[in-house]
Every structure is written in structure tokens, then in C-alpha cells.
mmCIF file of C-alpha atoms in Angstrom:
data_model
loop_
_atom_site.group_PDB
_atom_site.id
_atom_site.type_symbol
_atom_site.label_atom_id
_atom_site.label_comp_id
_atom_site.label_asym_id
_atom_site.label_seq_id
_atom_site.Cartn_x
_atom_site.Cartn_y
_atom_site.Cartn_z
ATOM 1 C CA MET N 10 109.929 42.449 -43.300
ATOM 2 C CA ALA N 11 111.606 39.118 -42.962
ATOM 3 C CA GLU N 12 113.355 38.162 -39.683
ATOM 4 C CA ARG N 13 117.046 38.617 -39.402
ATOM 5 C CA LYS N 14 117.453 35.359 -37.544
ATOM 6 C CA VAL N 15 115.081 32.701 -39.011
ATOM 7 C CA LEU N 16 113.656 30.465 -36.432
ATOM 8 C CA ASN N 17 111.358 28.438 -38.539
ATOM 9 C CA LYS N 18 111.848 27.194 -42.091
ATOM 10 C CA TYR N 19 109.217 26.366 -44.765
ATOM 11 C CA TYR N 20 108.872 22.803 -45.712
ATOM 12 C CA PRO N 21 106.939 22.233 -48.978
ATOM 13 C CA PRO N 22 104.068 19.626 -49.230
ATOM 14 C CA ASP N 23 106.090 17.412 -51.570
ATOM 15 C CA PHE N 24 109.153 17.436 -49.218
ATOM 16 C CA ASP N 25 110.428 13.845 -48.678
ATOM 17 C CA PRO N 26 113.470 13.615 -46.176
ATOM 18 C CA SER N 27 114.148 10.098 -47.238
ATOM 19 C CA LYS N 28 115.321 11.338 -50.687
ATOM 20 C CA ILE N 29 118.059 13.467 -48.985
ATOM 21 C CA PRO N 30 121.408 11.598 -49.138
ATOM 22 C CA LYS N 31 123.317 11.095 -45.786
ATOM 23 C CA LEU N 32 126.670 12.854 -45.459
ATOM 24 C CA LYS N 33 129.528 10.533 -45.189
ATOM 25 C CA ARG N 34 131.868 11.893 -42.377
ATOM 26 C CA GLU N 35 135.271 10.803 -41.663
ATOM 27 C CA LYS N 36 135.516 8.460 -38.704
ATOM 28 C CA ASN N 37 138.329 10.407 -36.981
ATOM 29 C CA ARG N 38 137.866 13.948 -38.261
ATOM 30 C CA GLN N 39 138.966 17.031 -36.530
ATOM 31 C CA GLN N 40 136.453 19.436 -34.854
ATOM 32 C CA LYS N 41 136.850 23.159 -34.352
ATOM 33 C CA VAL N 42 136.358 24.093 -30.747
ATOM 34 C CA ARG N 43 136.973 27.225 -28.592
ATOM 35 C CA LEU N 44 139.018 26.571 -25.567
ATOM 36 C CA MET N 45 141.334 28.140 -22.923
ATOM 37 C CA SER N 46 144.894 26.830 -22.235
ATOM 38 C CA PRO N 47 144.612 24.558 -19.156
ATOM 39 C CA PHE N 48 148.258 25.283 -18.004
ATOM 40 C CA SER N 49 150.945 27.867 -18.428
ATOM 41 C CA MET N 50 153.638 26.889 -21.006
ATOM 42 C CA ARG N 51 156.698 28.322 -22.935
ATOM 43 C CA CYS N 52 156.800 28.168 -26.717
ATOM 44 C CA ASN N 53 159.928 26.243 -27.956
ATOM 45 C CA THR N 54 160.165 28.261 -31.140
ATOM 46 C CA CYS N 55 160.096 31.840 -29.934
ATOM 47 C CA GLY N 56 160.113 31.445 -26.182
ATOM 48 C CA GLN N 57 156.870 33.298 -25.690
ATOM 49 C CA TRP N 58 155.196 32.632 -22.394
ATOM 50 C CA ILE N 59 151.505 31.581 -22.688
ATOM 51 C CA GLY N 60 149.593 31.923 -19.458
ATOM 52 C CA LYS N 61 146.968 29.723 -18.119
ATOM 53 C CA GLY N 62 143.495 30.590 -19.382
ATOM 54 C CA THR N 63 144.447 32.162 -22.582
ATOM 55 C CA LYS N 64 141.725 31.725 -25.165
ATOM 56 C CA PHE N 65 142.410 29.864 -28.614
ATOM 57 C CA ASN N 66 140.553 28.565 -31.508
ATOM 58 C CA ALA N 67 141.730 24.929 -31.455
ATOM 59 C CA ARG N 68 141.114 21.596 -33.321
ATOM 60 C CA LYS N 69 140.181 18.517 -31.394
ATOM 61 C CA GLU N 70 140.534 14.851 -32.448
ATOM 62 C CA THR N 71 140.461 11.558 -30.591
ATOM 63 C CA VAL N 72 143.600 9.810 -29.975
ATOM 64 C CA GLU N 73 143.757 6.316 -31.629
ATOM 65 C CA GLY N 74 144.960 3.386 -29.842
ATOM 66 C CA GLU N 75 145.140 5.165 -26.366
ATOM 67 C CA LYS N 76 142.539 4.694 -23.632
ATOM 68 C CA PHE N 77 142.637 5.049 -19.853
ATOM 69 C CA TYR N 78 140.326 1.970 -19.093
ATOM 70 C CA SER N 79 137.335 2.905 -21.003
ATOM 71 C CA ILE N 80 137.985 6.620 -21.157
ATOM 72 C CA LEU N 81 138.860 8.183 -24.437
ATOM 73 C CA ILE N 82 141.833 10.574 -24.809
ATOM 74 C CA TYR N 83 141.634 13.744 -26.812
ATOM 75 C CA ARG N 84 144.306 15.882 -28.575
ATOM 76 C CA PHE N 85 144.215 19.582 -29.090
ATOM 77 C CA TYR N 86 146.058 21.736 -31.676
ATOM 78 C CA ILE N 87 146.612 25.389 -30.918
ATOM 79 C CA ARG N 88 149.064 28.011 -32.320
ATOM 80 C CA CYS N 89 151.501 30.359 -30.493
ATOM 81 C CA THR N 90 150.255 33.909 -30.214
ATOM 82 C CA ARG N 91 153.559 35.255 -31.343
ATOM 83 C CA CYS N 92 155.241 33.047 -33.832
ATOM 84 C CA ASN N 93 152.081 31.186 -34.871
ATOM 85 C CA ALA N 94 153.813 27.821 -34.272
ATOM 86 C CA GLU N 95 151.649 24.804 -33.677
ATOM 87 C CA ILE N 96 151.487 23.406 -30.249
ATOM 88 C CA THR N 97 149.693 20.209 -29.139
ATOM 89 C CA PHE N 98 148.635 18.703 -25.875
ATOM 90 C CA LYS N 99 146.349 15.987 -24.809
ATOM 91 C CA THR N 100 144.104 14.875 -21.915
ATOM 92 C CA ASP N 101 145.604 12.577 -19.203
ATOM 93 C CA PRO N 102 142.755 11.077 -17.174
ATOM 94 C CA GLY N 103 145.188 9.039 -15.014
ATOM 95 C CA ASN N 104 146.544 12.322 -13.302
ATOM 96 C CA ILE N 105 143.437 14.311 -13.878
ATOM 97 C CA GLY N 106 145.273 16.841 -15.988
ATOM 98 C CA TYR N 107 146.915 17.479 -19.332
ATOM 99 C CA VAL N 108 150.218 16.366 -20.978
ATOM 100 C CA CYS N 109 152.082 18.797 -23.262
ATOM 101 C CA GLU N 110 153.208 16.800 -26.410
ATOM 102 C CA GLN N 111 155.079 19.141 -28.869
ATOM 103 C CA GLY N 112 155.680 22.844 -29.670
ATOM 104 C CA ALA N 113 155.879 24.035 -25.996
ATOM 105 C CA GLN N 114 157.142 23.058 -22.553
ATOM 106 C CA ARG N 115 155.000 23.025 -19.414
ATOM 107 C CA ASN N 116 156.166 25.247 -16.494
ATOM 108 C CA PHE N 117 154.920 23.142 -13.717
ATOM 109 C CA GLU N 118 153.492 19.642 -13.391
ATOM 110 C CA PRO N 119 151.994 18.993 -9.974
ATOM 111 C CA TRP N 120 151.968 15.225 -10.125
ATOM 112 C CA ARG N 121 155.671 15.065 -10.749
ATOM 113 C CA ASP N 122 156.223 16.411 -7.312
ATOM 114 C CA GLU N 123 153.849 13.766 -5.829
ATOM 115 C CA GLU N 124 155.634 11.054 -7.753
ATOM 116 C CA GLU N 125 159.067 12.156 -6.540
ATOM 117 C CA GLN N 126 157.846 12.333 -2.856
ATOM 118 C CA VAL N 127 156.507 8.787 -3.139
ATOM 119 C CA GLU N 128 159.699 7.515 -4.691
ATOM 120 C CA GLU N 129 161.799 9.145 -1.927
ATOM 121 C CA GLU N 130 159.661 7.644 0.720
ATOM 122 C CA ARG N 131 159.969 4.118 -0.866
ATOM 123 C CA LYS N 132 163.696 4.447 -1.041
ATOM 124 C CA LYS N 133 163.956 5.652 2.623
ATOM 125 C CA LYS N 134 161.817 2.788 3.705
ATOM 126 C CA GLU N 135 164.011 0.191 1.916
ATOM 127 C CA GLU N 136 167.185 1.682 3.512
ATOM 128 C CA GLU N 137 165.728 1.473 6.942
ATOM 129 C CA GLU N 138 164.748 -2.141 6.493
ATOM 130 C CA GLU N 139 168.293 -3.131 5.209
ATOM 131 C CA ASN N 140 169.948 -1.536 8.074
ATOM 132 C CA ASN N 141 167.473 -2.570 10.792
ATOM 133 C CA PRO N 142 166.002 -6.131 10.675
ATOM 134 C CA MET N 143 163.541 -5.335 13.478
ATOM 135 C CA ARG N 144 162.172 -2.316 11.493
ATOM 136 C CA ALA N 145 161.553 -4.724 8.609
ATOM 137 C CA LEU N 146 159.801 -7.088 10.840
ATOM 138 C CA GLU N 147 157.626 -4.333 12.374
ATOM 139 C CA ASN N 148 156.696 -3.187 8.733
ATOM 140 C CA ARG N 149 155.798 -6.666 7.608
ATOM 141 C CA THR N 150 153.605 -7.089 10.701
ATOM 142 C CA GLU N 151 151.962 -3.764 10.074
ATOM 143 C CA GLU N 152 151.227 -4.704 6.558
ATOM 144 C CA SER N 153 149.856 -8.018 7.511
ATOM 145 C CA ARG N 154 147.430 -6.338 10.138
ATOM 146 C CA ARG N 155 146.321 -3.748 7.606
ATOM 147 C CA GLU N 156 145.498 -6.543 5.011
ATOM 148 C CA MET N 157 143.507 -8.384 7.688
ATOM 149 C CA GLU N 158 141.448 -5.303 8.563
ATOM 150 C CA ILE N 159 140.831 -4.786 4.798
ATOM 151 C CA LEU N 160 139.634 -8.384 4.441
ATOM 152 C CA ASP N 161 137.454 -8.098 7.575
ATOM 153 C CA ALA N 162 135.893 -4.942 6.248
ATOM 154 C CA LEU N 163 135.264 -6.568 2.881
ATOM 155 C CA ASP N 164 133.720 -9.557 4.457
ATOM 156 C CA GLU N 165 131.378 -7.479 6.546
ATOM 157 C CA ILE N 166 130.301 -5.476 3.696
ATOM 158 C CA GLN N 167 129.589 -8.664 1.618
ATOM 159 C CA THR N 168 127.645 -10.109 4.478
ATOM 160 C CA LYS N 169 125.679 -6.931 4.782
ATOM 161 C CA ASN N 170 124.942 -6.879 1.072
ATOM 162 C CA ALA N 171 123.908 -10.643 1.259
ATOM 163 C CA LEU N 172 121.498 -9.918 4.034
ATOM 164 C CA GLN N 173 119.915 -6.898 2.308
ATOM 165 C CA ALA N 174 119.496 -8.931 -0.938
ATOM 166 C CA ARG N 175 117.713 -11.813 0.904
ATOM 167 C CA VAL N 176 115.306 -9.541 2.560
ATOM 168 C CA ASP N 177 111.843 -9.552 1.006
ATOM 169 C CA VAL N 178 108.224 -8.836 1.779
ATOM 170 C CA ASP N 179 107.466 -12.324 3.098
ATOM 171 C CA SER N 180 110.469 -12.588 5.238
ATOM 172 C CA ALA N 181 109.822 -9.124 6.741
ATOM 173 C CA ILE N 182 106.261 -10.143 7.583
ATOM 174 C CA GLU N 183 107.321 -13.302 9.166
ATOM 175 C CA HIS N 184 109.927 -11.498 11.253
ATOM 176 C CA VAL N 185 107.243 -8.999 12.504
ATOM 177 C CA ALA N 186 104.884 -11.964 13.370
ATOM 178 C CA GLU N 187 107.586 -13.705 15.285
ATOM 179 C CA LYS N 188 108.384 -10.522 17.209
ATOM 180 C CA ARG N 189 104.886 -10.180 18.128
ATOM 181 C CA VAL N 190 104.590 -13.871 19.338
ATOM 182 C CA ARG N 191 107.711 -13.234 21.565
ATOM 183 C CA LEU N 192 106.253 -10.277 23.064
ATOM 184 C CA GLU N 193 102.925 -12.053 23.834
ATOM 185 C CA GLU N 194 104.998 -14.815 25.527
ATOM 186 C CA LEU N 195 106.883 -12.472 27.521
ATOM 187 C CA LYS N 196 103.702 -10.573 28.710
ATOM 188 C CA LYS N 197 102.061 -13.929 29.630
ATOM 189 C CA LYS N 198 105.118 -15.001 31.587
ATOM 190 C CA ALA N 199 105.124 -11.699 33.449
ATOM 191 C CA GLU N 200 101.285 -12.156 34.338
ATOM 192 C CA ASP N 201 102.055 -15.679 35.511
ATOM 193 C CA GLU N 202 104.837 -14.392 37.842
ATOM 194 C CA GLU N 203 102.560 -11.549 39.222
ATOM 195 C CA ILE N 204 99.741 -14.196 39.904
ATOM 196 C CA GLU N 205 102.348 -16.472 41.636
ATOM 197 C CA ARG N 206 103.631 -13.518 43.713
ATOM 198 C CA LEU N 207 100.074 -12.607 44.838
ATOM 199 C CA VAL N 208 99.174 -16.277 45.743
ATOM 200 C CA LYS N 209 102.402 -16.546 47.759
ATOM 201 C CA ASN N 210 101.639 -13.303 49.659
ATOM 202 C CA ALA N 211 98.045 -14.608 50.324
ATOM 203 C CA PHE N 212 99.077 -18.094 51.681
ATOM 204 C CA SER N 213 102.286 -17.346 53.590
ATOM 205 C CA THR N 214 103.211 -15.036 56.472
ATOM 206 C CA VAL N 215 105.863 -12.386 56.689
ATOM 207 C CA ASP N 216 108.409 -14.939 57.906
ATOM 208 C CA GLY N 217 107.714 -17.204 55.030
ATOM 209 C CA GLU N 218 105.566 -19.814 57.016
ATOM 210 C CA ARG N 219 102.855 -21.388 54.902
ATOM 211 C CA VAL N 220 99.152 -21.392 56.074
ATOM 212 C CA LYS N 221 96.015 -23.077 54.968
ATOM 213 C CA ARG N 222 92.451 -21.710 54.541
ATOM 214 C CA VAL N 223 89.352 -22.989 56.428
ATOM 215 C CA ARG N 224 88.304 -26.487 55.439
ATOM 216 C CA LYS N 225 84.600 -27.446 56.056
ATOM 217 C CA ASN N 226 83.320 -30.997 56.813
ATOM 218 C CA VAL N 227 80.181 -32.720 55.404
ATOM 219 C CA ASP N 228 78.227 -31.805 58.525
ATOM 220 C CA GLY N 229 78.836 -27.959 58.314
ATOM 221 C CA ASP N 230 81.730 -28.071 60.820
ATOM 222 C CA SER N 231 84.728 -26.137 60.173
ATOM 223 C CA ASP N 232 88.348 -26.612 61.197
ATOM 224 C CA VAL N 233 91.121 -24.252 61.079
ATOM 225 C CA ASP N 234 94.502 -26.097 59.994
ATOM 226 C CA TYR N 235 97.851 -24.502 60.539
ATOM 227 C CA ASP N 236 100.350 -26.015 58.159
ATOM 228 C CA ASN N 237 103.366 -25.855 60.553
ATOM 229 C CA GLY N 238 104.561 -29.375 60.204
ATOM 230 C CA ASP N 239 103.083 -30.612 63.660
ATOM 231 C CA ASP N 240 102.076 -34.174 62.814
ATOM 232 C CA GLU N 241 101.345 -35.134 66.267
ATOM 233 C CA ARG N 242 98.729 -32.533 66.608
ATOM 234 C CA ASP N 243 97.078 -33.492 63.285
ATOM 235 C CA GLU N 244 96.981 -37.187 64.526
ATOM 236 C CA GLU N 245 95.320 -36.137 67.798
ATOM 237 C CA GLU N 246 92.631 -34.075 66.012
ATOM 238 C CA ARG N 247 91.846 -36.985 63.717
ATOM 239 C CA LEU N 248 91.629 -39.604 66.634
ATOM 240 C CA ALA N 249 89.288 -37.062 68.543
ATOM 241 C CA LYS N 250 86.892 -36.827 65.661
ATOM 242 C CA VAL N 251 86.744 -40.601 65.268
ATOM 243 C CA ARG N 252 86.051 -40.912 68.982
ATOM 244 C CA GLN N 253 83.157 -38.393 68.705
ATOM 245 C CA LYS N 254 81.622 -40.272 65.841
ATOM 246 C CA LYS N 255 81.757 -43.528 67.765
ATOM 247 C CA LEU N 256 80.204 -42.013 70.752
ATOM 248 C CA PHE N 257 77.445 -40.343 68.805
ATOM 249 C CA ALA N 258 76.640 -43.657 67.048
ATOM 250 C CA GLY N 259 76.775 -45.733 70.340
ATOM 251 C CA SER N 260 74.619 -43.461 72.248
ATOM 252 C CA PHE N 261 71.767 -43.566 69.639
ATOM 253 C CA GLY N 262 72.042 -47.301 69.248
ATOM 254 C CA LYS N 263 71.426 -47.697 72.960
ATOM 255 C CA GLN N 264 68.649 -45.388 72.883
ATOM 256 C CA GLU N 265 66.792 -47.042 70.157
ATOM 257 C CA GLY N 266 67.324 -50.678 71.560
ATOM 258 C CA GLY N 267 66.536 -49.829 75.312
ATOM 259 C CA PHE N 268 63.468 -47.542 75.045
ATOM 260 C CA GLY N 269 62.178 -48.233 71.527
ATOM 261 C CA LYS N 270 61.577 -44.610 70.902
ATOM 262 C CA SER N 271 63.436 -42.333 68.549
ATOM 263 C CA PRO N 272 64.687 -39.019 69.774
ATOM 264 C CA SER N 273 62.969 -36.009 68.839
ATOM 265 C CA SER N 274 64.329 -33.441 66.269
ATOM 266 C CA SER N 275 64.972 -30.818 69.057
ATOM 267 C CA THR N 276 66.833 -33.437 71.105
ATOM 268 C CA LEU N 277 69.004 -34.455 68.067
ATOM 269 C CA GLY N 278 69.655 -30.871 67.286
ATOM 270 C CA LYS N 279 70.917 -30.288 70.895
ATOM 271 C CA GLN N 280 73.031 -33.319 70.767
ATOM 272 C CA LYS N 281 74.555 -32.459 67.397
ATOM 273 C CA GLU N 282 75.271 -28.814 68.648
ATOM 274 C CA LYS N 283 77.055 -30.177 71.604
ATOM 275 C CA PHE N 284 79.257 -32.396 69.322
ATOM 276 C CA LEU N 285 79.841 -29.696 66.758
ATOM 277 C CA ASP N 286 81.151 -27.500 69.612
ATOM 278 C CA ILE N 287 84.032 -29.976 70.509
ATOM 279 C CA ARG N 288 87.444 -28.708 69.256
ATOM 280 C CA VAL N 289 90.849 -29.824 69.609
ATOM 281 C CA LYS N 290 92.870 -26.920 71.160
ATOM 282 C CA PRO N 291 96.216 -26.657 69.458
ATOM 283 C CA LYS N 292 99.464 -26.828 71.494
ATOM 284 C CA ALA N 293 101.080 -23.751 72.902
ATOM 285 C CA THR N 294 103.992 -24.059 70.559
ATOM 286 C CA ALA N 295 101.740 -24.312 67.564
ATOM 287 C CA GLN N 296 99.877 -21.018 68.216
ATOM 288 C CA PRO N 297 99.728 -18.915 65.026
ATOM 289 C CA ASN N 298 101.577 -15.697 64.842
ATOM 290 C CA PRO N 299 99.523 -12.588 65.575
ATOM 291 C CA THR N 300 100.401 -11.141 62.210
ATOM 292 C CA GLU N 301 98.548 -14.264 60.757
ATOM 293 C CA THR N 302 95.192 -13.339 62.149
ATOM 294 C CA ASN N 303 93.928 -11.859 58.990
ATOM 295 C CA THR N 304 94.610 -15.118 56.996
ATOM 296 C CA LYS N 305 92.771 -17.437 59.532
ATOM 297 C CA VAL N 306 89.084 -17.883 60.334
ATOM 298 C CA LYS N 307 88.099 -17.292 63.902
ATOM 299 C CA ASN N 308 85.589 -19.663 65.414
ATOM 300 C CA LYS N 309 82.282 -18.210 66.603
ATOM 301 C CA SER N 310 82.680 -19.443 70.138
ATOM 302 C CA ALA N 311 85.800 -20.015 72.198
ATOM 303 C CA ASP N 312 87.299 -23.476 71.900
ATOM 304 C CA PRO N 313 86.565 -25.735 74.965
ATOM 305 C CA PRO N 314 89.190 -27.767 76.475
ATOM 306 C CA PRO N 315 90.198 -31.107 74.749
ATOM 307 C CA PRO N 316 88.142 -34.247 75.669
ATOM 308 C CA GLU N 317 89.439 -36.149 78.597
ATOM 309 C CA THR N 318 89.769 -39.863 78.990
ATOM 310 C CA SER N 319 86.994 -42.260 79.947
ATOM 311 C CA SER N 320 85.673 -40.063 82.681
ATOM 312 C CA GLY N 321 84.950 -37.317 80.030
ATOM 313 C CA ASP N 322 83.219 -39.922 77.771
ATOM 314 C CA ASN N 323 80.992 -40.971 80.938
ATOM 315 C CA ASN N 324 79.968 -37.309 81.371
ATOM 316 C CA LEU N 325 79.180 -37.016 77.722
ATOM 317 C CA LEU N 326 76.913 -40.173 77.957
ATOM 318 C CA GLY N 327 75.185 -38.894 80.940
ATOM 319 C CA SER N 328 74.272 -35.580 79.319
ATOM 320 C CA LEU N 329 73.019 -37.476 76.286
ATOM 321 C CA VAL N 330 70.780 -39.734 78.560
ATOM 322 C CA GLY N 331 69.540 -36.628 80.384
ATOM 323 C CA GLY N 332 68.660 -34.987 77.272
ATOM 324 C CA TYR N 333 66.815 -37.892 75.927
ATOM 325 C CA SER N 334 64.892 -38.289 79.122
ATOM 326 C CA SER N 335 63.959 -34.638 79.180
ATOM 327 C CA GLY N 336 62.764 -34.848 75.649
ATOM 328 C CA SER N 337 60.571 -37.905 76.376
ATOM 329 C CA ASP N 338 58.913 -36.289 79.377
ATOM 330 C CA SER N 339 58.286 -33.163 77.288
ATOM 331 C CA GLU N 340 56.286 -35.285 74.886
#
């Protein structure tokens, strides 16, 4: 039994579609379509009311010579349901609707009210400007401000589009690399500031006074310097050290020339120990703050009083000679 609705058709082996002639259709021929009336209308012949949404078998064609920009305009042909009179209407892309051409009259056109309202507002505005010059000036100022805002917005959009157009993979990678370098520089700067802060805390007191660490001489002696700006005390310390060296050298020269014997190692050690124990006591005004004791090195033994004048030097020479004689006797 054959199918009522044939889905597949038989093509013989000798079928050649190129031999079938092409149909020549008219360029602007009418097409039969099924549609519903897009608006309510009244027939001009019999006065029959045709409601919106009534179904019709219509003919459609393209309107020649009319376009809304690049949009084609179509015309439709229907017949009245009562008198069978022909009614035509066409599309209106400008108002997003339809326009009734002949055979009927549209009951309501929404864009007409909008056009009338716009026209009334325009006339009212012109009358106000004629009667009130200040109002006209305000309107012109408002229009100028609105134009400037529109131009600024347009310029901003163009700039943003230009930036987006210039962005590529290489520039994005370069931007990321520059950002990483800036972060590293900021990190290094923060570390340097932290180190500087720690150094400042280590070499300064709570009051902001700077201090120096222990400085050792060549012979193993250690001196504690207080960087408090006391130049006179520093000069006294330097002169005392020079005086010690001269006395030490002179005493050994006399011993070698007068007796012809070199002092023993034990004697030299005692003499050196005596000289090493000599310190210059700082003035009372230059005493360090008790809070600075953790940053200054304490001497192993208490500081003796500062060396006196020539009488102190004579006593020192006497002790040296006594030590030398005791050493020679022991030998």
C-alpha cells in the first residue's frame, strides 16, 4: 500500500538535473500569504468594522522605489469580509507599524498622538522664548551644556576603543613585567628602610644621642668612645696615649744603655700590663646615660685616676726601675 504523503521520490538512473529548464519568474511577482490584520479598520465601501487579528488570505509584493534606509517596504492586499472590496496597507519601519493605503480607514494611529504632543511642546517652547528673553538664554545654555556632555562622552568612548585596539599580547606581557619590577623596587626600598631603622636603634639612645662601639688598638687595648661632641676630652685621651708611649720607649732606652742587659719577658709583661691598665677617666658631664649601658662595653677592671704631672711620671719611672732590678736579681 502506497503512502498517502510521499516523503521520498524515485529518481531513475538516467536522471540529469542539468537538462531541466529553469523557471523564469517575474522580478516583482505577488506571493500568496496567510496573515492577520495588524490593526482595526473600517471599510470605506460598506462601513464594515474589521477587528485587529482577523485572518485573511492576502497577496504580498515589494514596494518599488520606497525604502527606509536599507529596509524594504512590503504591500499587502486583502478583501473586506462583507462586501469583498479590496483593501491595501503597507509596512512602516520608521514608526514600527503599518499604514493603511486605500479601501479602509484606520481607527487609531498611536504615532499621531506622539507627533502632535511633540509639536505642541515645540510651539509652547517657542512662545516662551519670544515672551521671555532670559528663558531663551537659559534654553540655549542648557542645549550647549548638553552638547558638551555628548561630545565628552563620545570622546571618552573613542579613547577607550583606541586603547583596546592598541592592546596586544606583547604590550600586555611588557605591562606585567614592568609591574613586577615596580613591586620588586618597592620591596627593596622597604627592606632598606627596615635595615636603616634597626641600625639607628642599635647605635643611638632613646633620646637620640649617637654612640660608638668598642674600638681596639694594635696592642690589644680597648677604648670606649662616647660620641657626645666633647672634643677636649678626646684631645686629652690622645695626649695621654702619646705620653705613655714616650715614657715606655724612654725607660727601655735607659735600661739598655745603662745596664747593658735586656729585660726579661716577665718584666716586660708586668710593665706592659701596667701601661695597659692606664685609662683616661671621662668628665662627670660626659658620663653615659644609664640606659646606654647595654650598648657600651665595660672595662674588666675599674679605671684608675688620670695620670698626674711630672710627679706621676717620676713614680712611674721608679716603679719601672724597681721592676727591672727585681727581675735582674731573680736571674
